[in-house]
XYZ file of C-alpha atoms in Angstrom:
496
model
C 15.607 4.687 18.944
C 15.531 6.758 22.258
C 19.067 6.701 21.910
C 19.438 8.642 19.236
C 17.725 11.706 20.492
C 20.154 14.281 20.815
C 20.335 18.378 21.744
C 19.725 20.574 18.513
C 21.050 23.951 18.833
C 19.107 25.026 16.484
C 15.928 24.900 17.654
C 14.077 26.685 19.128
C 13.893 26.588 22.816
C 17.994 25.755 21.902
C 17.509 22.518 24.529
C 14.422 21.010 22.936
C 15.357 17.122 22.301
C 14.894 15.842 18.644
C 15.316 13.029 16.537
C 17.922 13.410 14.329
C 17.616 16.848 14.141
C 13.710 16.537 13.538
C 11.033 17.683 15.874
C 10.619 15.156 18.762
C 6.905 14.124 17.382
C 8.797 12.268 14.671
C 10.045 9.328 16.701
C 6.599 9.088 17.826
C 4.884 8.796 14.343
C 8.098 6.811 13.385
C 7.680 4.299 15.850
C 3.998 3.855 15.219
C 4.138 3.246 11.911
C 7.278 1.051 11.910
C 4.795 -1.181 14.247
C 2.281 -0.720 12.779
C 3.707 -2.060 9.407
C 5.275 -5.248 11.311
C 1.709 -6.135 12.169
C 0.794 -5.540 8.785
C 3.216 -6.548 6.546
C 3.707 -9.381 9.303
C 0.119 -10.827 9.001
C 0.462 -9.966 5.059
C 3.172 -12.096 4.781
C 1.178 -15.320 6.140
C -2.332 -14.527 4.575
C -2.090 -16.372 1.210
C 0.193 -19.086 3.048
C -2.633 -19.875 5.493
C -5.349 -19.593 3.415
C -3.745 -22.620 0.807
C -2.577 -24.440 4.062
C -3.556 -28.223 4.766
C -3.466 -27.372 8.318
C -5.185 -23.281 7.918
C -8.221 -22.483 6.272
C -7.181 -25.229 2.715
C -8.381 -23.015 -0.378
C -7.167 -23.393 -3.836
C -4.917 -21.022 -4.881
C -7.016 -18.984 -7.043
C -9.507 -18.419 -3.852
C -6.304 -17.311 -2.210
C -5.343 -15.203 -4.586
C -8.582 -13.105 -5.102
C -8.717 -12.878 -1.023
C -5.330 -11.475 -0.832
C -5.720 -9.182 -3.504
C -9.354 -7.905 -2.285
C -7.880 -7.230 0.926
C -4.869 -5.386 -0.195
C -7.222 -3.168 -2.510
C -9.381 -2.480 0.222
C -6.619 -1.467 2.300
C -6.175 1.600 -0.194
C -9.425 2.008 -0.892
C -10.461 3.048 2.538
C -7.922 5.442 2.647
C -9.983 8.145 0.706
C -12.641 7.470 3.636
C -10.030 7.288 6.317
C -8.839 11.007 5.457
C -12.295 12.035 5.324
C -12.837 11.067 8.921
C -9.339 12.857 9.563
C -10.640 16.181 8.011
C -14.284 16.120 8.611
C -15.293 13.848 11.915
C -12.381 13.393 14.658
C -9.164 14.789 14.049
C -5.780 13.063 12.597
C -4.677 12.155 15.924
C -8.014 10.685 17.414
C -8.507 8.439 13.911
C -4.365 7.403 14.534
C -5.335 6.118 18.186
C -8.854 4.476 17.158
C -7.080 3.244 13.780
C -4.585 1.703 16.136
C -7.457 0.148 18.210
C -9.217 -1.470 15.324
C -6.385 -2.867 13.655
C -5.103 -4.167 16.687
C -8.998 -6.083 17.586
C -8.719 -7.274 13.511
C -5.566 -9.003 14.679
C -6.953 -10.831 17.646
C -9.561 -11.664 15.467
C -7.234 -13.439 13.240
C -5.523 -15.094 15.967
C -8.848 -17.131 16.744
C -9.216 -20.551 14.798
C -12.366 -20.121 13.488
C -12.917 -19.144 9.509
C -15.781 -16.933 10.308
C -13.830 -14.244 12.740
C -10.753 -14.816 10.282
C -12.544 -13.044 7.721
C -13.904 -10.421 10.488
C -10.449 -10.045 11.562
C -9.318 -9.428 8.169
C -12.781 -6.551 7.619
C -11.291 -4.621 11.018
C -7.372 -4.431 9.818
C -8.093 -3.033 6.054
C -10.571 -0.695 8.118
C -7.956 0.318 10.543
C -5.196 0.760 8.162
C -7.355 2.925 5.491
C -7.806 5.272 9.074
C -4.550 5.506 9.597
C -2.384 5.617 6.391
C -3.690 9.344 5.339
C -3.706 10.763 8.717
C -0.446 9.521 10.603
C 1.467 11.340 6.949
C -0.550 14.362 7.833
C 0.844 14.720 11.123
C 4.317 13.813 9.874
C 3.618 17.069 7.840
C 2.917 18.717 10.976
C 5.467 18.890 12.911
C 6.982 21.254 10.054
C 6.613 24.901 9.554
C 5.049 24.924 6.378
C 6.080 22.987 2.962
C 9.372 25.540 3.383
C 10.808 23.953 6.119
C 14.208 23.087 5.106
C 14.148 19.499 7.257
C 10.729 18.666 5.851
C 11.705 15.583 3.124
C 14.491 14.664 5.638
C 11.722 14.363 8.323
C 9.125 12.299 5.536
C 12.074 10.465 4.134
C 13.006 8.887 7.816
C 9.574 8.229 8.497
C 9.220 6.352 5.375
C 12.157 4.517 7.010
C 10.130 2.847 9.566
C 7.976 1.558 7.546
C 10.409 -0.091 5.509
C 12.067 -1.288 9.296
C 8.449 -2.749 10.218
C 8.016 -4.246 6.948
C 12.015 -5.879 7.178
C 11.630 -7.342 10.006
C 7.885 -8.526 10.351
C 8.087 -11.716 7.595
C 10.951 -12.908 9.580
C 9.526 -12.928 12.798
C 6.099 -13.518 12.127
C 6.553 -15.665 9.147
C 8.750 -17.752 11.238
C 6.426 -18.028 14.332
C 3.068 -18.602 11.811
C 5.072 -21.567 9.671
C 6.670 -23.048 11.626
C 5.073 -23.045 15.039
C 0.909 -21.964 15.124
C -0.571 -19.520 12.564
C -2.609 -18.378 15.293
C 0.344 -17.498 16.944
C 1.766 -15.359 14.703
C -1.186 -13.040 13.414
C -1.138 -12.924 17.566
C 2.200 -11.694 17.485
C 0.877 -9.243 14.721
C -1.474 -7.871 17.607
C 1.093 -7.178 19.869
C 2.667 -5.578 17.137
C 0.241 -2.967 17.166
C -0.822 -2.945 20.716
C 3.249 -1.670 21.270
C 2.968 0.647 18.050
C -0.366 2.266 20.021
C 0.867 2.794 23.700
C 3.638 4.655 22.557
C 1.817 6.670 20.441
C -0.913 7.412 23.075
C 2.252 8.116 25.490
C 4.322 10.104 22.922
C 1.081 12.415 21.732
C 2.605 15.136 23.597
C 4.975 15.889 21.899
C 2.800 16.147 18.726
C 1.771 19.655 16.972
C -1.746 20.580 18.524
C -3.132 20.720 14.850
C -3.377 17.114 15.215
C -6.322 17.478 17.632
C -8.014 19.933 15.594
C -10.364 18.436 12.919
C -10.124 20.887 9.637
C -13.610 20.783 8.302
C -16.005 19.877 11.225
C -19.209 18.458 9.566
C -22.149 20.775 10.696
C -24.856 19.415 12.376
C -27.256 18.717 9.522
C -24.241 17.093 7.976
C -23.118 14.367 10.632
C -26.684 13.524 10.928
C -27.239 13.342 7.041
C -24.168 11.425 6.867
C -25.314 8.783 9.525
C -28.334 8.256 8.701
C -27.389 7.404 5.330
C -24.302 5.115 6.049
C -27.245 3.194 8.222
C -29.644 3.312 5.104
C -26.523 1.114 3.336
C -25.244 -0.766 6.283
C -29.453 -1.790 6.637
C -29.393 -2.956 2.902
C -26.293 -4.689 3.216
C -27.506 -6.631 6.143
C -31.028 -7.547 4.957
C -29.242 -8.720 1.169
C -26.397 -10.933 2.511
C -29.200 -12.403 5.653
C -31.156 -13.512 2.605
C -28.033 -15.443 0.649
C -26.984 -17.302 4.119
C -31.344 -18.223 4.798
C -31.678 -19.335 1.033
C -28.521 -21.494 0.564
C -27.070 -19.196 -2.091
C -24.366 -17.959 -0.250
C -20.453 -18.652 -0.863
C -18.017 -16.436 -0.382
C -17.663 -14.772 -4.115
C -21.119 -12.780 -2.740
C -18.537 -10.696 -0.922
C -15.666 -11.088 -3.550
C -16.921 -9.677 -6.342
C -18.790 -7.010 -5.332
C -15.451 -5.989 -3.916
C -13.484 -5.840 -6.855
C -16.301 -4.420 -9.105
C -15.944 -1.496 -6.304
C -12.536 -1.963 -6.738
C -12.363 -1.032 -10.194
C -15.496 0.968 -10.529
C -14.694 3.830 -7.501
C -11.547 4.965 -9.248
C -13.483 5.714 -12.500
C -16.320 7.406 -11.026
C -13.636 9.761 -9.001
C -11.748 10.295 -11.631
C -14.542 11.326 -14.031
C -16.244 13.389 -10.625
C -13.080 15.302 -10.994
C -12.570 15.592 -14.961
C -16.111 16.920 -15.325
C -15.983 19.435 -12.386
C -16.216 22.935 -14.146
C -14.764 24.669 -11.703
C -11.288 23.822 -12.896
C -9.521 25.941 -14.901
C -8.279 24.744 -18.640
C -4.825 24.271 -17.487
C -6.272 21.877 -14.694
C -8.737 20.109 -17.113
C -5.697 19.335 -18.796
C -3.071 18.092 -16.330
C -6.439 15.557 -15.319
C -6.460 14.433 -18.854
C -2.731 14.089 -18.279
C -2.922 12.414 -15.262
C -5.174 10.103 -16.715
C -2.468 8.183 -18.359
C 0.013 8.011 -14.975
C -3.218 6.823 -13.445
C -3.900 3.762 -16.052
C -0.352 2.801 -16.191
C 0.110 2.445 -12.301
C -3.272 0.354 -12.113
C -1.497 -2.044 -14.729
C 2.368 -1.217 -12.239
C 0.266 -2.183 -9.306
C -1.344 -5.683 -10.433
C 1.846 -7.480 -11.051
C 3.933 -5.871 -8.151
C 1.338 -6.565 -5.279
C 1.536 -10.280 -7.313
C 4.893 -10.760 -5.125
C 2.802 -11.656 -2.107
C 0.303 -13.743 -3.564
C 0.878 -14.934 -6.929
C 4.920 -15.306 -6.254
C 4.417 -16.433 -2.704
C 1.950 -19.510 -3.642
C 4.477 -20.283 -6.439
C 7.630 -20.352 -3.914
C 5.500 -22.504 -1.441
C 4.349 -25.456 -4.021
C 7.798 -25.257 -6.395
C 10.502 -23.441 -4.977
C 13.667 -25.114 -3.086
C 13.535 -22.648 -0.481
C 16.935 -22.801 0.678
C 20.560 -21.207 0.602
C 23.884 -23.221 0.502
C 21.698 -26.062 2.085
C 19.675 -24.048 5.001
C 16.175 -24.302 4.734
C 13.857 -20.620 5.079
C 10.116 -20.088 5.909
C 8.494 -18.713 2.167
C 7.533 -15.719 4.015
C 10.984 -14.299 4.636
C 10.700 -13.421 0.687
C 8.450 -10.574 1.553
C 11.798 -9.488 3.564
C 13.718 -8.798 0.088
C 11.639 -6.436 -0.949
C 12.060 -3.641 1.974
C 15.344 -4.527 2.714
C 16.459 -3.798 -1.056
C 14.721 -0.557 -0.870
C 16.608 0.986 2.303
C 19.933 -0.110 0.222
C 18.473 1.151 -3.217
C 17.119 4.091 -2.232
C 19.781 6.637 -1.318
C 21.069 5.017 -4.253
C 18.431 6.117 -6.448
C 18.720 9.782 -4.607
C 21.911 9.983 -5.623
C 21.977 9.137 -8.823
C 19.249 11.783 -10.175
C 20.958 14.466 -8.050
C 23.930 13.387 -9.935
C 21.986 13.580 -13.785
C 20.086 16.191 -12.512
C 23.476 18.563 -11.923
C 24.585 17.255 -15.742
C 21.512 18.504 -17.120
C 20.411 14.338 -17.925
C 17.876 13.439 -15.165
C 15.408 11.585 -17.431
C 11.950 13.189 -17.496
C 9.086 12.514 -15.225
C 7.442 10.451 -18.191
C 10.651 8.541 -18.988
C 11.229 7.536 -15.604
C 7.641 6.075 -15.229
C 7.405 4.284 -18.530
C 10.850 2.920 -17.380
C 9.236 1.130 -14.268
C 6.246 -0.049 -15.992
C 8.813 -1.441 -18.926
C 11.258 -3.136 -15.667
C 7.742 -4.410 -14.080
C 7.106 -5.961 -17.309
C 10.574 -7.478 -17.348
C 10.858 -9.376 -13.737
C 7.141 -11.190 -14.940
C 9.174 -12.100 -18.195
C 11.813 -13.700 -15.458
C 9.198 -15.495 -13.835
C 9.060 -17.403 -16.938
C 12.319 -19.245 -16.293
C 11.051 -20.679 -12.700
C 7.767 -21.691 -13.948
C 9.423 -23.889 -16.989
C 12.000 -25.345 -14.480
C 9.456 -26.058 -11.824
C 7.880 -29.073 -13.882
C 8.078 -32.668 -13.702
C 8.586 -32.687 -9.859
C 11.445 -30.171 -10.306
C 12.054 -27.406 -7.888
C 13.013 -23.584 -8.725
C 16.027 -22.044 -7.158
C 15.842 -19.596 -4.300
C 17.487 -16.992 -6.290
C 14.962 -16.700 -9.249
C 12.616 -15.469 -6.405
C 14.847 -12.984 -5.509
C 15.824 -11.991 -8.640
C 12.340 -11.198 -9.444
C 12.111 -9.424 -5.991
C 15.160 -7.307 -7.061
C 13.765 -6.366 -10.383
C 10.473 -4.967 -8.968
C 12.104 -3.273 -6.297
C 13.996 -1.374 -8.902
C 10.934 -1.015 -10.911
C 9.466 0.648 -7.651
C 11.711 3.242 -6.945
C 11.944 4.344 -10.551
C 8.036 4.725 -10.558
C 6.717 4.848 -7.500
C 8.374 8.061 -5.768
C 7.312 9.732 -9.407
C 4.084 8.668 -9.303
C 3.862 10.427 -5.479
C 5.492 13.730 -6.910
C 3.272 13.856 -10.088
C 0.072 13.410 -8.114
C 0.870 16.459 -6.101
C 1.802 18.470 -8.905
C -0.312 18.018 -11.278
C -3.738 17.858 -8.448
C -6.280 20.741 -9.238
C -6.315 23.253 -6.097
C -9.610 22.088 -5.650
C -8.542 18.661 -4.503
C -4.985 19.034 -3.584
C -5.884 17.329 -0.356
C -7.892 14.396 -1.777
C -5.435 13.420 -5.058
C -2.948 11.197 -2.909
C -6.292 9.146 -1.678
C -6.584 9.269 -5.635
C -3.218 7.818 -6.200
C -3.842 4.664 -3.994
C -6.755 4.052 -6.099
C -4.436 2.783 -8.707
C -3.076 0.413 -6.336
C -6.901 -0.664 -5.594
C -7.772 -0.709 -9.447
C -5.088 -2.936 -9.880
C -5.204 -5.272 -7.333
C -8.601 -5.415 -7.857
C -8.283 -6.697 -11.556
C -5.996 -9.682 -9.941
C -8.902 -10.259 -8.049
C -11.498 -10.457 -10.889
C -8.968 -13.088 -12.609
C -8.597 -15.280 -9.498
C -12.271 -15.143 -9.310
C -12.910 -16.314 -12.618
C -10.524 -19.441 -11.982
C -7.275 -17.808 -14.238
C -4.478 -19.664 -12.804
C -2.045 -16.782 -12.461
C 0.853 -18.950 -11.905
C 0.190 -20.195 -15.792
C 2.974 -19.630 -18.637
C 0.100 -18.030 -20.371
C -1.199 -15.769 -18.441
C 2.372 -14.355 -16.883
C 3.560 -13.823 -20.201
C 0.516 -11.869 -21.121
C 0.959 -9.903 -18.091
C 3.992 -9.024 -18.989
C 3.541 -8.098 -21.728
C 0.730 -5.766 -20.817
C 3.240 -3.609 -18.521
C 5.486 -3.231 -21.388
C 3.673 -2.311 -23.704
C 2.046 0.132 -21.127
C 5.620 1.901 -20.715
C 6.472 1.765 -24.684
C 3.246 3.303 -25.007
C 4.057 6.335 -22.608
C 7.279 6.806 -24.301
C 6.196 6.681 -27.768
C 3.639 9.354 -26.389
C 5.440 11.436 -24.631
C 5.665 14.600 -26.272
C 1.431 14.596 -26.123
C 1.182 13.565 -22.534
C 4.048 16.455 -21.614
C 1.828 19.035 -23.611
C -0.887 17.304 -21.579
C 0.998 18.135 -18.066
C 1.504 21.667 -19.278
C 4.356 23.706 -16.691
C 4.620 20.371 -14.981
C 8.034 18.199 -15.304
């Protein structure tokens, strides 16, 4: 990428290098989240693999499942925390450069053979990559004078390209390395991932705003010690509860499991009611919340059979799928490659095509666009049907189902998920402009979380049954939208 930096006569000094055009901070942040996605998206892209593995850790597929999911909720869960510490405790740049630290430890954790620092490993990377995901987009933001700045979506829209570049590329070299050589291996090629991702950013740090060393909101004194001595009150109770489960013989691991995903699906509720009942907010913001409700719900429902394409789909493609292309066999973790790779084709695509409505007056509504993706969600479930009925009797699906089903989603994705984004922002009280995109990714935890709960309870999600049902669910969510419409839009008020 150093390549591409070039002299901008526009700016300021009128010899400052950029990237592209952008301030020279963004190849910094863009090269430490493209690897720091490859790590992720890298180790992601093994997890349920190993876990069902003869030769990894041998679970049943439902164990796998509700792992997989558990972690990817907490992920997004901690995210809401992670800005916190961003705002309140050390800065965004100091939580970027421990985030990077702790997520690249969770790593070498994972690259150990033993089951108990697997799951330690796994703890420190959702930890580290709830620290980092608010606060690396907040210095992205940055760099930029003001929400005004004319290169401001040009700057967030490349960055967003680096994690789909990190995300590309990681299944196919650490998929390859995990599957076919040592799984240990490749979540240790996750590591150095993430060990390059943080020297450059530790290196490149000068040429970030100095806002990113300032924290917004210092807690006072009485504050940070309020604050510590009650996250040691928890960690104390935590400690004592689970030390009694190992002594007694009780424990297994659904002690950690389901308290999880009861967190999972409880948190969202209580912050979402926290906010609704605040009365502070004005009438026109009580109502976009009641408004917002029904986004919220519907992505929950968007989110549980998407994130399904790395554990549910995955599992599938490894017992029943002939993974293979004109007779050349593939590792079953280069399928999490389709996915990012369709959405740096599809997305300028998508740009394109509501500029082009948009300038005829016939760019569908925010609503009708996100009742579309749940409805095309919906659909590529309804897909999956065909490869579970031809996967009997010994017979193997065909590669391209997979995709297929891939393709569908990722076209699902951008219809909702870049609305989803823009609604959150515009329809967020003043009051908690900053905290409603941590809001937003509890959707992803709520429904992720709900996968979880079903795995748990031994619901084979790979059944005719239950995909169907799930399908039908997401449908019915986007119908539902649609055929309420004109409430939720009176809901939204000046919002569109």
């Amino acid at each position: 990428m150093a390549s591409s930096l070039t002299k901008d006569s526009a700016s300021t000094s009128g010899s400052e290098k950029t990237f592209f055009g952008h301030p020279r901070g963004l190849a910094t942040l863009f090269m430490t989240e493209m690897w720091e996605r490859f790590s992720y998206y890298g180790m992601r892209a093994l997890l349920p693999l190993y876990l069902i593995a003869p030769n990894g850790l041998h679970m049943n597929p439902a164990t796998a499942t509700a792992i997989y999911s558990v972690y990817v909720s907490l992920v997004y869960l901690l995210a809401m925390p992670g800005g916190w510490f961003g705002d309140r405790v050390w800065g965004p740049r100091k939580t970027v450069a421990v985030a990077g630290g702790v997520i690249m430890i969770g790593h070498l954790a994972l690259a150990l053979p033993m089951e108990g620092t697997f799951f330690v490993g796994l703890g420190l990377v959702a930890i580290g990559s709830g620290l980092l995901k608010s606060n690396i987009s907040t210095m992205v933001g940055q760099l930029y004078d003001g929400p005004d700045d004319p290169r401001r979506d040009g700057g967030f829209t490349i960055f967003y390209m680096g994690i789909n570049v990190g995300a590309f590329a990681a299944p196919l070299v650490i998929g390859t390395v995990g599957e076919n050589v040592n799984w240990h291996l490749g979540f240790a090629l996750a590591a150095a991932g993430m060990a390059l991702g943080l020297v450059q950013f530790l290196m490149g740090t000068r040429h970030l705003n100095e806002r990113s060393l300032v924290v917004p909101k210092p807690l006072s004194a009485a504050e940070r010690a309020s604050t510590l001595r009650k996250g040691m009150i928890w960690m104390a109770i935590a400690a004592v509860f689970y030390i009694i489960t190992v002594v007694t013989g009780v424990y297994t691991l659904n002690w950690i499991l389901v308290p999880i995903t009861v967190a999972g699906l409880v948190i969202p509720v209580l912050v979402l009611a926290r906010i609704k009942r605040d009365k502070e907010l004005s009438a026109a913001e009580q109502s976009k919340m009641s408004g917002y409700i029904w986004f919220f719900v519907a992505a929950a429902i968007f989110w549980m059979i998407y994130d399904q394409g790395g554990s549910t789909l995955a599992i599938f493609a490894d017992s029943s799928a002939e993974n293979s292309v004109f007779g050349w066999d593939f590792p079953v973790s280069w399928y999490q490659s389709v996915n990012p790779v369709l959405i740096m084709a599809l997305a300028p695509v998508f740009a394109a095509f509501w500029l082009a409505l948009n300038r005829r007056g016939k760019e569908p509504s925010t609503i009708v666009k996100f009742s579309s993706g749940l409805v095309l969600v919906g659909a590529s479930f309804f897909l999956f049907l065909a490869p579970l009925t031809i996967a009997t009797d010994g017979h193997k699906a065909a590669a391209m189902w997979l995709v297929a089903i891939y393709f569908v989603q990722t076209v699902a994705e951008l219809t909702l998920s870049p609305v989803g984004l823009s609604v959150t922002t515009k329809m967020a009280p003043a009051k908690y402009a900053s905290q409603m995109m941590g809001v937003w990714f509890l959707a992803v935890t709520a429904g992720d979380c709900t996968t979880g709960l079903l795995s748990i309870a031994g619901v084979d999600l790979n059944g005719t049954g239950v995909v169907t049902l799930q399908a039908a669910l997401a449908a019915a969510a986007g119908v539902a939208i649609f055929m309420y419409r004109n409430k939720v839009k009176q809901l939204m008020g000046d919002v569109r």
